[in-house]
XYZ file of C-alpha atoms in Angstrom:
267
model
C 222.655 -19.276 113.509
C 218.911 -19.685 113.117
C 218.482 -20.098 116.896
C 220.582 -16.842 117.399
C 218.213 -14.849 115.099
C 215.218 -15.985 116.999
C 216.662 -14.851 120.297
C 217.399 -11.450 118.863
C 213.888 -10.992 117.759
C 212.699 -11.990 121.183
C 215.072 -9.457 122.950
C 213.922 -6.454 120.757
C 210.291 -7.132 119.821
C 208.581 -4.831 117.278
C 205.949 -2.526 118.750
C 202.487 -3.999 118.137
C 200.106 -1.833 115.960
C 197.544 0.391 117.944
C 194.188 -0.930 118.676
C 191.592 0.521 116.176
C 189.286 1.612 118.976
C 192.161 3.408 120.897
C 193.117 5.302 117.688
C 189.544 6.430 117.190
C 189.373 7.766 120.797
C 192.579 9.782 120.328
C 191.139 11.379 117.177
C 187.971 12.345 118.959
C 189.996 13.958 121.787
C 192.089 15.917 119.479
C 189.061 17.311 117.667
C 187.601 18.550 120.917
C 190.637 20.440 122.004
C 190.360 24.285 121.736
C 192.822 25.656 119.131
C 195.911 27.327 120.595
C 195.968 31.211 120.363
C 197.742 32.455 117.406
C 200.174 35.388 118.119
C 199.798 36.567 114.552
C 196.151 37.086 114.998
C 194.571 40.461 115.910
C 195.684 41.335 119.466
C 192.256 42.544 120.327
C 190.948 39.001 119.824
C 192.557 37.835 122.987
C 190.122 39.915 125.030
C 187.261 37.954 123.449
C 188.436 34.615 125.007
C 185.533 32.874 126.788
C 186.803 33.815 130.344
C 184.579 35.075 133.175
C 187.372 37.354 134.313
C 187.724 38.734 130.892
C 184.091 39.625 130.690
C 184.377 41.527 134.026
C 187.330 43.509 132.583
C 185.262 44.517 129.618
C 182.307 45.881 131.627
C 181.949 49.610 131.470
C 182.765 51.665 134.615
C 179.598 52.605 136.494
C 178.319 56.096 135.966
C 178.335 58.667 138.823
C 174.480 58.297 138.964
C 174.831 54.606 139.517
C 177.584 54.758 142.109
C 177.652 58.276 143.713
C 180.552 59.558 145.822
C 179.936 59.555 149.529
C 180.970 63.104 150.380
C 180.647 66.643 148.999
C 183.777 68.653 149.436
C 184.248 72.451 149.366
C 185.505 73.747 146.017
C 187.791 76.329 147.633
C 189.404 77.182 151.050
C 187.665 80.567 151.059
C 185.490 80.704 154.194
C 184.248 84.269 153.651
C 180.644 85.412 153.506
C 179.535 85.389 149.840
C 176.689 87.049 148.127
C 174.751 83.735 148.350
C 174.460 81.470 151.431
C 172.874 78.116 151.628
C 170.950 77.094 154.736
C 169.829 73.887 156.267
C 168.128 73.062 159.509
C 167.573 69.834 161.484
C 164.392 69.572 163.478
C 163.522 68.018 166.798
C 160.105 67.248 168.185
C 158.393 69.408 170.868
C 154.905 69.636 172.373
C 153.182 66.828 174.224
C 153.668 64.079 171.720
C 156.704 65.507 169.942
C 154.796 65.994 166.693
C 155.618 69.686 166.446
C 158.952 70.634 164.755
C 161.408 72.899 166.335
C 164.935 73.861 165.227
C 167.757 71.807 166.795
C 170.598 72.814 164.517
C 171.300 75.470 161.886
C 174.029 75.434 159.232
C 175.053 77.959 156.656
C 177.597 77.390 153.941
C 179.026 79.947 151.483
C 179.103 79.583 147.684
C 182.259 77.383 147.840
C 180.536 75.012 150.333
C 182.577 76.160 153.403
C 180.737 76.389 156.649
C 180.195 79.983 157.909
C 177.738 79.142 160.626
C 176.832 75.911 162.455
C 175.193 75.812 165.817
C 172.892 73.547 167.888
C 169.843 75.258 169.103
C 167.939 74.957 172.353
C 164.298 75.278 171.367
C 161.909 77.506 173.308
C 159.752 74.441 174.116
C 161.051 71.258 175.806
C 162.360 68.609 173.425
C 160.271 65.435 173.551
C 161.772 63.684 170.539
C 165.291 64.225 169.294
C 164.477 62.429 166.047
C 168.077 61.203 166.092
C 167.698 58.683 163.254
C 167.112 61.584 160.895
C 168.311 64.715 162.677
C 171.545 63.177 164.100
C 170.934 65.250 167.217
C 171.442 63.719 170.676
C 170.879 64.939 174.103
C 174.595 65.639 174.687
C 174.507 68.154 171.801
C 172.188 70.260 173.892
C 174.750 70.841 176.586
C 176.460 73.578 174.545
C 173.578 74.592 172.445
C 172.810 78.275 172.043
C 169.392 79.854 173.020
C 166.923 80.072 170.202
C 166.699 83.907 170.278
C 170.502 84.323 169.974
C 170.739 81.928 167.036
C 167.685 83.521 165.330
C 169.321 86.979 165.596
C 172.663 85.768 164.199
C 171.070 83.976 161.309
C 168.899 86.921 160.382
C 171.993 89.209 160.316
C 173.943 86.751 158.089
C 171.276 86.226 155.520
C 170.080 89.873 155.375
C 170.635 91.251 151.785
C 171.969 87.945 150.501
C 170.547 85.263 148.191
C 169.302 82.328 150.298
C 169.724 78.995 148.860
C 168.209 75.740 150.197
C 165.783 72.966 149.709
C 162.187 73.554 151.016
C 163.350 76.747 152.733
C 159.840 77.646 153.977
C 160.275 74.878 156.504
C 163.672 76.283 157.714
C 162.407 79.770 157.838
C 159.201 78.773 159.666
C 161.093 77.068 162.621
C 163.365 80.042 162.863
C 160.476 82.462 162.910
C 162.168 84.378 160.053
C 161.138 85.721 156.639
C 163.145 86.499 153.638
C 162.334 88.460 150.430
C 161.048 86.130 147.848
C 163.260 87.680 145.109
C 166.280 86.582 147.097
C 165.198 82.950 147.651
C 166.649 80.136 145.468
C 164.781 76.923 146.495
C 165.835 73.716 144.719
C 162.462 72.246 145.463
C 160.682 75.128 143.647
C 162.871 75.623 140.614
C 160.864 74.361 137.653
C 163.692 72.750 135.629
C 164.444 70.563 138.684
C 161.003 69.228 138.912
C 159.756 66.031 137.359
C 156.330 66.069 135.762
C 155.636 69.319 137.671
C 156.322 67.551 140.974
C 158.870 68.496 143.582
C 161.805 66.149 144.071
C 163.772 65.190 147.141
C 167.166 66.735 147.611
C 168.661 63.340 148.016
C 167.501 62.401 144.432
C 168.607 65.748 143.014
C 172.088 65.395 144.607
C 172.508 61.860 143.198
C 171.411 62.799 139.702
C 173.022 66.260 139.318
C 176.057 65.934 141.577
C 176.635 62.217 141.616
C 176.671 62.359 145.413
C 175.059 60.297 148.129
C 173.501 62.218 150.976
C 170.856 61.450 153.678
C 171.693 57.690 153.723
C 171.238 57.499 157.436
C 171.388 60.457 159.713
C 171.018 63.805 157.837
C 174.074 66.113 157.865
C 172.952 69.763 157.513
C 176.432 70.606 156.179
C 176.061 68.195 153.343
C 172.435 69.171 152.655
C 173.234 72.847 152.574
C 176.384 72.113 150.381
C 174.299 70.062 147.976
C 171.742 72.764 147.524
C 174.405 75.326 146.932
C 176.327 73.196 144.331
C 173.022 72.502 142.500
C 172.155 76.198 142.425
C 175.824 76.876 141.144
C 175.225 74.507 138.297
C 171.954 76.264 137.257
C 172.997 79.784 138.442
C 173.275 81.514 135.045
C 169.770 80.347 133.696
C 168.248 80.624 137.226
C 169.285 84.243 137.660
C 168.166 85.091 134.197
C 164.688 83.631 134.795
C 164.377 85.409 138.139
C 165.288 88.748 136.539
C 162.767 88.165 133.884
C 159.997 87.353 136.310
C 160.844 90.352 138.465
C 160.738 92.709 135.458
C 157.433 91.208 134.397
C 155.881 91.781 137.827
C 157.140 95.300 137.885
C 155.389 96.014 134.592
C 152.132 94.421 135.924
C 152.299 96.560 139.058
C 152.878 99.804 137.100
C 150.006 98.908 134.790
C 147.680 98.254 137.760
C 148.750 101.726 139.249
C 147.905 103.466 135.991
C 144.581 101.735 135.821
C 143.791 102.737 139.511
C 144.763 106.377 138.815
C 142.625 106.401 135.731
C 139.648 105.219 137.640
C 140.073 107.946 140.307
C 140.256 110.684 137.571
């Protein structure tokens, strides 16, 4: 019987106690494990988990100024002539070295940003430099270009009696050999509230800041440039027109005063 009991103990041996070192290692590993998320905790706490992806999700969306849109779209399908038109010209180089600017393309858009006139122009002098990197004009565009005098006449008729909007308009009017009443010009490079420290600012920067739009990234597009100037004007229109009216009335008073003074001296 005693031999039978010994054989049973051999067949089913009792598990040996754990090695003290192994037990200590298991305790250390357990203490290092991160606690399991509790479903009873605040649901918002889950978004604070130390995850790189989670941090990306929490980042605020970029503002329009930081990531502008790539294109300015018309605000209406109305393509009629409005009381205000925005103009932009692209220049090419003429004269011996191509340093003299001449008009190569003219674009006019209405108050809604729709194109009412867009023509390539064949300058009076021979083109020496197409300035394609900026103007976007290529030799092939001149095949169907209109003569300068024809374009000048059409543009003059379109802007007559209307408010003319643009950026650095004196350059556009100069190459077109045209003039426009000062009281009817709305130049985004000259309007005081759009300046910074009294300095003129580029249309590209104004468009990014005010409209959240990217323009002039590579070749310039006169449609986008004219559209940008018009949309900026529209945003400031109420205050702009009020200041123009105030200035005009002030100048009228000064002129009347001068006339009275001149008449008084004669008498």
